[in-house]
mmCIF file of C-alpha atoms in Angstrom:
data_model
loop_
_atom_site.group_PDB
_atom_site.id
_atom_site.type_symbol
_atom_site.label_atom_id
_atom_site.label_comp_id
_atom_site.label_asym_id
_atom_site.label_seq_id
_atom_site.Cartn_x
_atom_site.Cartn_y
_atom_site.Cartn_z
ATOM 1 C CA MET A 207 -0.035 -0.021 0.021
ATOM 2 C CA VAL A 208 1.459 3.377 -1.079
ATOM 3 C CA GLY A 209 0.278 6.342 0.854
ATOM 4 C CA PRO A 210 1.588 9.319 2.905
ATOM 5 C CA ALA A 211 4.412 8.514 5.237
ATOM 6 C CA PRO A 212 4.006 9.097 9.025
ATOM 7 C CA PHE A 213 4.627 12.598 10.258
ATOM 8 C CA VAL A 214 8.092 11.721 11.621
ATOM 9 C CA GLU A 215 9.284 11.104 8.069
ATOM 10 C CA ILE A 216 8.812 14.754 7.017
ATOM 11 C CA GLY A 217 12.335 16.049 6.274
ATOM 12 C CA LYS A 218 14.014 12.830 7.383
ATOM 13 C CA LYS A 219 15.725 12.190 4.071
ATOM 14 C CA ALA A 220 17.793 15.355 4.309
ATOM 15 C CA LYS A 221 18.395 14.964 8.044
ATOM 16 C CA ASP A 222 19.687 11.461 7.578
ATOM 17 C CA LEU A 223 22.209 12.578 4.973
ATOM 18 C CA LEU A 224 23.413 15.432 7.250
ATOM 19 C CA THR A 225 23.570 13.430 10.546
ATOM 20 C CA LYS A 226 23.303 9.669 10.076
ATOM 21 C CA ASP A 227 26.420 7.524 10.886
ATOM 22 C CA TYR A 228 28.404 10.432 12.193
ATOM 23 C CA TYR A 229 30.051 9.055 15.372
ATOM 24 C CA PHE A 230 32.749 11.067 17.278
ATOM 25 C CA ASP A 231 33.349 8.341 19.854
ATOM 26 C CA GLN A 232 34.317 4.665 19.612
ATOM 27 C CA LYS A 233 31.402 2.339 18.876
ATOM 28 C CA PHE A 234 31.306 -1.407 18.325
ATOM 29 C CA THR A 235 28.243 -3.444 17.253
ATOM 30 C CA LEU A 236 27.913 -7.177 16.800
ATOM 31 C CA SER A 237 24.713 -8.557 15.306
ATOM 32 C CA MET A 238 23.659 -12.139 14.820
ATOM 33 C CA LEU A 239 20.436 -13.547 13.281
ATOM 34 C CA SER A 240 19.336 -17.138 13.483
ATOM 35 C CA SER A 241 17.006 -18.952 11.084
ATOM 36 C CA THR A 242 14.474 -19.338 13.816
ATOM 37 C CA GLY A 243 13.694 -15.520 13.856
ATOM 38 C CA MET A 244 15.863 -14.756 16.927
ATOM 39 C CA GLY A 245 18.253 -11.816 16.609
ATOM 40 C CA LEU A 246 21.008 -10.745 19.057
ATOM 41 C CA THR A 247 22.861 -7.389 18.985
ATOM 42 C CA ALA A 248 25.607 -6.353 21.424
ATOM 43 C CA THR A 249 26.642 -2.724 21.388
ATOM 44 C CA GLY A 250 29.538 -1.003 23.170
ATOM 45 C CA LEU A 251 30.175 2.757 23.221
ATOM 46 C CA GLN A 252 33.140 4.561 24.722
ATOM 47 C CA LYS A 253 32.468 8.220 25.266
ATOM 48 C CA ASP A 254 35.361 10.146 26.813
ATOM 49 C CA GLN A 255 36.388 7.981 29.690
ATOM 50 C CA ASN A 256 33.017 6.349 30.142
ATOM 51 C CA PHE A 257 31.875 3.050 28.662
ATOM 52 C CA PHE A 258 28.266 2.201 27.853
ATOM 53 C CA GLY A 259 26.909 -1.093 26.530
ATOM 54 C CA ASP A 260 23.752 -3.019 25.959
ATOM 55 C CA ILE A 261 22.529 -6.410 24.636
ATOM 56 C CA ASN A 262 19.442 -6.411 22.472
ATOM 57 C CA THR A 263 17.405 -9.508 21.723
ATOM 58 C CA VAL A 264 14.717 -9.590 19.041
ATOM 59 C CA TYR A 265 12.331 -12.415 18.425
ATOM 60 C CA LYS A 266 9.899 -12.478 15.489
ATOM 61 C CA SER A 267 6.910 -14.950 15.129
ATOM 62 C CA ARG A 268 4.322 -14.350 12.459
ATOM 63 C CA ASN A 269 2.935 -10.929 13.172
ATOM 64 C CA THR A 270 4.552 -10.397 16.620
ATOM 65 C CA THR A 271 7.959 -8.975 17.456
ATOM 66 C CA VAL A 272 9.350 -9.046 20.975
ATOM 67 C CA ASP A 273 12.331 -6.696 21.620
ATOM 68 C CA VAL A 274 14.295 -6.862 24.910
ATOM 69 C CA LYS A 275 17.311 -4.723 25.725
ATOM 70 C CA VAL A 276 19.445 -4.753 28.887
ATOM 71 C CA ASP A 277 22.109 -2.031 29.406
ATOM 72 C CA THR A 278 25.092 -1.607 31.680
ATOM 73 C CA TYR A 279 22.938 0.077 34.320
ATOM 74 C CA SER A 280 20.724 -2.992 34.598
ATOM 75 C CA ASN A 281 17.774 -1.254 32.936
ATOM 76 C CA VAL A 282 15.597 -3.695 31.030
ATOM 77 C CA SER A 283 13.589 -2.244 28.173
ATOM 78 C CA THR A 284 10.929 -4.406 26.571
ATOM 79 C CA LYS A 285 8.760 -3.646 23.514
ATOM 80 C CA VAL A 286 6.117 -6.015 22.005
ATOM 81 C CA THR A 287 4.849 -5.091 18.571
ATOM 82 C CA VAL A 288 1.845 -6.694 16.941
ATOM 83 C CA ASN A 289 1.216 -6.062 13.254
ATOM 84 C CA ASP A 290 -2.325 -6.195 11.631
ATOM 85 C CA VAL A 291 -4.185 -5.930 14.867
ATOM 86 C CA TRP A 292 -6.785 -4.857 12.409
ATOM 87 C CA PRO A 293 -6.156 -4.194 8.699
ATOM 88 C CA CYS A 294 -3.291 -1.644 7.922
ATOM 89 C CA SER A 295 -2.435 -1.129 11.599
ATOM 90 C CA LYS A 296 0.055 -2.145 14.322
ATOM 91 C CA ALA A 297 0.214 -1.683 18.080
ATOM 92 C CA ALA A 298 3.228 -1.556 20.316
ATOM 93 C CA LEU A 299 3.494 -1.964 24.082
ATOM 94 C CA SER A 300 6.752 -0.867 25.735
ATOM 95 C CA PHE A 301 8.015 -0.483 29.306
ATOM 96 C CA ARG A 302 11.300 -0.199 31.159
ATOM 97 C CA ILE A 303 12.282 -1.857 34.410
ATOM 98 C CA PRO A 304 12.667 -0.586 37.134
ATOM 99 C CA ASP A 305 10.790 2.541 36.000
ATOM 100 C CA HIS A 306 7.207 1.601 36.721
ATOM 101 C CA LYS A 307 5.898 4.782 35.044
ATOM 102 C CA SER A 308 7.599 4.085 31.682
ATOM 103 C CA GLY A 309 4.760 2.017 30.150
ATOM 104 C CA LYS A 310 3.521 3.265 26.876
ATOM 105 C CA LEU A 311 1.106 2.077 24.182
ATOM 106 C CA ASP A 312 1.643 3.136 20.573
ATOM 107 C CA VAL A 313 -0.880 2.575 17.809
ATOM 108 C CA GLN A 314 -0.234 3.238 13.991
ATOM 109 C CA TYR A 315 -2.838 3.200 11.187
ATOM 110 C CA LEU A 316 -1.852 3.502 7.540
ATOM 111 C CA HIS A 317 -4.308 4.270 4.813
ATOM 112 C CA PRO A 318 -3.780 5.063 1.080
ATOM 113 C CA HIS A 319 -4.539 8.662 1.820
ATOM 114 C CA ALA A 320 -3.627 9.120 5.522
ATOM 115 C CA ALA A 321 -1.201 7.921 8.256
ATOM 116 C CA ILE A 322 -2.086 8.234 11.954
ATOM 117 C CA ASP A 323 0.153 7.639 14.963
ATOM 118 C CA SER A 324 -0.926 7.857 18.561
ATOM 119 C CA SER A 325 0.812 7.268 21.890
ATOM 120 C CA ILE A 326 -0.400 7.172 25.507
ATOM 121 C CA GLY A 327 1.615 6.704 28.692
ATOM 122 C CA LEU A 328 0.400 3.910 30.951
ATOM 123 C CA ASN A 329 0.356 5.769 34.253
ATOM 124 C CA PRO A 330 -2.090 7.856 36.313
ATOM 125 C CA SER A 331 -1.008 11.087 34.562
ATOM 126 C CA PRO A 332 -0.101 9.999 31.052
ATOM 127 C CA LEU A 333 1.608 11.930 28.252
ATOM 128 C CA LEU A 334 -0.652 11.897 25.113
ATOM 129 C CA GLU A 335 0.739 12.226 21.606
ATOM 130 C CA LEU A 336 -1.049 12.219 18.293
ATOM 131 C CA SER A 337 0.320 12.837 14.734
ATOM 132 C CA ALA A 338 -1.319 12.564 11.332
ATOM 133 C CA THR A 339 -0.587 13.166 7.668
ATOM 134 C CA ILE A 340 -2.917 13.282 4.686
ATOM 135 C CA GLY A 341 -2.192 13.288 0.970
ATOM 136 C CA SER A 342 -0.148 10.840 -1.186
ATOM 137 C CA ASN A 343 3.319 9.376 -1.169
ATOM 138 C CA GLU A 344 4.394 12.224 -3.367
ATOM 139 C CA LEU A 345 2.838 15.160 -1.473
ATOM 140 C CA TYR A 346 1.561 15.109 2.056
ATOM 141 C CA LEU A 347 1.019 17.425 4.994
ATOM 142 C CA GLY A 348 0.288 16.952 8.624
ATOM 143 C CA GLY A 349 0.862 17.826 12.224
ATOM 144 C CA GLU A 350 1.619 16.485 15.657
ATOM 145 C CA VAL A 351 0.659 17.508 19.219
ATOM 146 C CA GLY A 352 1.616 16.393 22.616
ATOM 147 C CA PHE A 353 -0.394 16.923 25.832
ATOM 148 C CA ASP A 354 0.740 16.416 29.423
ATOM 149 C CA THR A 355 -2.249 15.508 31.547
ATOM 150 C CA ALA A 356 -0.332 16.074 34.773
ATOM 151 C CA SER A 357 0.202 19.815 34.046
ATOM 152 C CA ALA A 358 -2.784 20.183 31.688
ATOM 153 C CA SER A 359 -0.487 21.752 29.051
ATOM 154 C CA PHE A 360 0.707 21.089 25.523
ATOM 155 C CA THR A 361 4.256 19.838 25.355
ATOM 156 C CA LYS A 362 4.527 20.353 21.597
ATOM 157 C CA TYR A 363 2.580 21.182 18.475
ATOM 158 C CA THR A 364 4.210 20.985 15.011
ATOM 159 C CA ALA A 365 2.997 21.185 11.421
ATOM 160 C CA GLY A 366 4.763 20.249 8.239
ATOM 161 C CA ILE A 367 4.564 19.538 4.496
ATOM 162 C CA ASN A 368 6.663 17.210 2.406
ATOM 163 C CA LEU A 369 7.147 16.940 -1.413
ATOM 164 C CA ASN A 370 8.822 13.856 -2.918
ATOM 165 C CA LYS A 371 10.011 13.495 -6.489
ATOM 166 C CA LEU A 372 12.288 10.892 -8.093
ATOM 167 C CA ASP A 373 15.423 13.098 -7.782
ATOM 168 C CA PHE A 374 14.588 15.388 -4.887
ATOM 169 C CA SER A 375 12.651 15.804 -1.657
ATOM 170 C CA ALA A 376 11.737 19.056 0.083
ATOM 171 C CA ALA A 377 10.110 19.724 3.475
ATOM 172 C CA LEU A 378 8.919 22.618 5.525
ATOM 173 C CA LEU A 379 8.243 22.345 9.298
ATOM 174 C CA LEU A 380 6.811 24.756 11.821
ATOM 175 C CA THR A 381 8.405 23.623 15.033
ATOM 176 C CA ASP A 382 8.893 24.504 18.734
ATOM 177 C CA LYS A 383 5.264 25.447 19.301
ATOM 178 C CA GLY A 384 5.327 27.832 16.274
ATOM 179 C CA GLN A 385 8.593 29.540 17.318
ATOM 180 C CA ALA A 386 10.833 28.196 14.577
ATOM 181 C CA LEU A 387 10.513 27.477 10.862
ATOM 182 C CA LYS A 388 12.773 24.755 9.400
ATOM 183 C CA ALA A 389 13.265 23.966 5.659
ATOM 184 C CA SER A 390 15.163 21.140 4.250
ATOM 185 C CA TYR A 391 16.054 19.847 0.726
ATOM 186 C CA ILE A 392 17.807 16.827 -0.650
ATOM 187 C CA HIS A 393 18.740 16.399 -4.336
ATOM 188 C CA SER A 394 20.058 13.300 -6.105
ATOM 189 C CA VAL A 395 22.656 14.700 -8.610
ATOM 190 C CA ASN A 396 23.271 11.270 -10.134
ATOM 191 C CA PRO A 397 23.037 7.669 -8.828
ATOM 192 C CA PHE A 398 26.247 8.121 -6.903
ATOM 193 C CA THR A 399 25.995 11.711 -5.489
ATOM 194 C CA SER A 400 23.450 13.565 -3.429
ATOM 195 C CA VAL A 401 23.455 16.985 -1.711
ATOM 196 C CA ALA A 402 21.274 18.247 1.122
ATOM 197 C CA ALA A 403 20.686 21.465 3.024
ATOM 198 C CA GLU A 404 18.707 22.400 6.096
ATOM 199 C CA MET A 405 17.871 25.925 7.169
ATOM 200 C CA ALA A 406 16.074 27.183 10.278
ATOM 201 C CA HIS A 407 14.734 30.529 11.413
ATOM 202 C CA ARG A 408 13.756 31.369 15.011
ATOM 203 C CA PHE A 409 11.041 34.103 15.093
ATOM 204 C CA SER A 410 11.767 35.316 18.676
ATOM 205 C CA THR A 411 15.449 36.031 18.206
ATOM 206 C CA TYR A 412 15.524 36.386 14.415
ATOM 207 C CA GLU A 413 18.326 33.830 14.456
ATOM 208 C CA ASN A 414 19.134 31.946 11.221
ATOM 209 C CA THR A 415 21.066 28.658 11.018
ATOM 210 C CA PHE A 416 21.962 26.386 8.221
ATOM 211 C CA THR A 417 23.679 23.074 7.439
ATOM 212 C CA ILE A 418 24.733 21.732 4.057
ATOM 213 C CA GLY A 419 26.153 18.306 3.221
ATOM 214 C CA SER A 420 26.935 15.817 0.512
ATOM 215 C CA PHE A 421 26.979 12.091 -0.041
ATOM 216 C CA HIS A 422 29.157 10.231 -2.625
ATOM 217 C CA ALA A 423 29.437 6.608 -3.348
ATOM 218 C CA VAL A 424 33.117 6.078 -4.387
ATOM 219 C CA ASP A 425 32.437 2.501 -5.338
ATOM 220 C CA PRO A 426 29.810 -0.139 -4.336
ATOM 221 C CA PHE A 427 31.491 -0.622 -0.987
ATOM 222 C CA THR A 428 32.728 2.874 0.014
ATOM 223 C CA VAL A 429 30.713 5.956 0.922
ATOM 224 C CA VAL A 430 32.040 9.492 1.694
ATOM 225 C CA LYS A 431 29.993 12.194 3.318
ATOM 226 C CA THR A 432 30.750 15.826 4.222
ATOM 227 C CA ARG A 433 28.921 18.455 6.260
ATOM 228 C CA PHE A 434 29.392 22.249 6.908
ATOM 229 C CA SER A 435 27.405 24.302 9.423
ATOM 230 C CA ASP A 436 27.049 28.126 9.924
ATOM 231 C CA ASN A 437 28.552 27.687 13.357
ATOM 232 C CA GLY A 438 31.956 26.977 11.747
ATOM 233 C CA LYS A 439 31.875 23.144 12.195
ATOM 234 C CA VAL A 440 33.145 21.046 9.309
ATOM 235 C CA ALA A 441 32.742 17.195 9.386
ATOM 236 C CA MET A 442 33.536 14.291 7.077
ATOM 237 C CA LEU A 443 32.730 10.597 7.143
ATOM 238 C CA CYS A 444 34.148 7.669 5.296
ATOM 239 C CA GLN A 445 32.284 4.307 5.474
ATOM 240 C CA ARG A 446 33.545 0.959 4.049
ATOM 241 C CA GLU A 447 31.707 -2.270 3.751
ATOM 242 C CA TRP A 448 34.778 -4.571 4.154
ATOM 243 C CA ARG A 449 32.705 -7.709 4.225
ATOM 244 C CA PRO A 450 28.968 -8.309 3.420
ATOM 245 C CA LYS A 451 26.785 -6.306 5.863
ATOM 246 C CA SER A 452 29.803 -5.411 8.002
ATOM 247 C CA LEU A 453 30.828 -1.749 8.062
ATOM 248 C CA VAL A 454 33.690 0.345 9.456
ATOM 249 C CA THR A 455 33.026 4.083 9.683
ATOM 250 C CA PHE A 456 35.575 6.815 10.339
ATOM 251 C CA SER A 457 34.287 10.371 11.233
ATOM 252 C CA ALA A 458 35.993 13.562 11.978
ATOM 253 C CA GLU A 459 34.856 17.053 12.926
ATOM 254 C CA TYR A 460 36.704 20.373 13.178
ATOM 255 C CA ASP A 461 35.398 23.520 14.853
ATOM 256 C CA SER A 462 36.985 26.484 13.080
ATOM 257 C CA LYS A 463 35.860 28.842 15.897
ATOM 258 C CA ALA A 464 37.535 26.818 18.592
ATOM 259 C CA ARG A 465 41.075 26.879 17.361
ATOM 260 C CA LYS A 466 42.584 25.701 20.571
ATOM 261 C CA ALA A 467 40.358 22.599 20.608
ATOM 262 C CA SER A 468 41.468 19.413 18.912
ATOM 263 C CA PRO A 469 39.375 17.963 16.133
ATOM 264 C CA LYS A 470 36.846 15.291 17.156
ATOM 265 C CA MET A 471 37.377 11.863 15.679
ATOM 266 C CA GLY A 472 35.349 8.717 15.994
ATOM 267 C CA LEU A 473 35.448 5.054 14.808
ATOM 268 C CA ALA A 474 32.466 2.755 14.544
ATOM 269 C CA LEU A 475 32.646 -0.973 13.683
ATOM 270 C CA ALA A 476 29.612 -2.981 12.896
ATOM 271 C CA LEU A 477 29.802 -6.812 12.393
ATOM 272 C CA LYS A 478 27.176 -9.004 11.002
ATOM 273 C CA PRO A 479 28.664 -12.599 10.585
#
């Protein structure tokens, strides 16, 4: 079924080109998948002098997926997703132990001309969230709203529109409760090269920001990305698929306004035997 994407997808293509896979720490990921539908992923992240890790187990059976994650702080996060609860829908129940107030129920409904996502916290004073888009896969518009029942106040309200074509995608978002306007654009120059830009304007301070970036596939196994922001930060990324589904990624960032600071560098290794 082809219809409008969920609201969270508005502007995501450009954002992914500008931010995805940039790591300025050391990250290691090992993923294994069995023929029975069981998947296991171990992740380790070293940030400055601190080490964080987690083990994630995913089990799929027919239309149900169970996802359990345990981190280094002994937090256990569980998510149970059921597809086709009724036609074109799915529901997900998630909670985290020992936080007894973390329970949440998410429901998504996809229609050829609409997409609706809703979320409610499973506690006495829940946080309610609702987003919806209408239109087609090529052109759609929508909005999202969040309401905190504890304080009887809106936590967010956002509106946006997205246009998709074969070689480009453009999006416009009114964010931060109407206080900021964000525009993004991504263009496929050729099958190997893409460029993207994101610009934002804040009405209260008249502040303008922008970020531009590029993506280039050097060969079928090597990708190079670059990024430049108005704050003077320049970043680059080189990703190599050194074996099927196994990636090594090197990232670097230099802040031209902080001349005494050393450039940030990161290395990420993802293994999928």
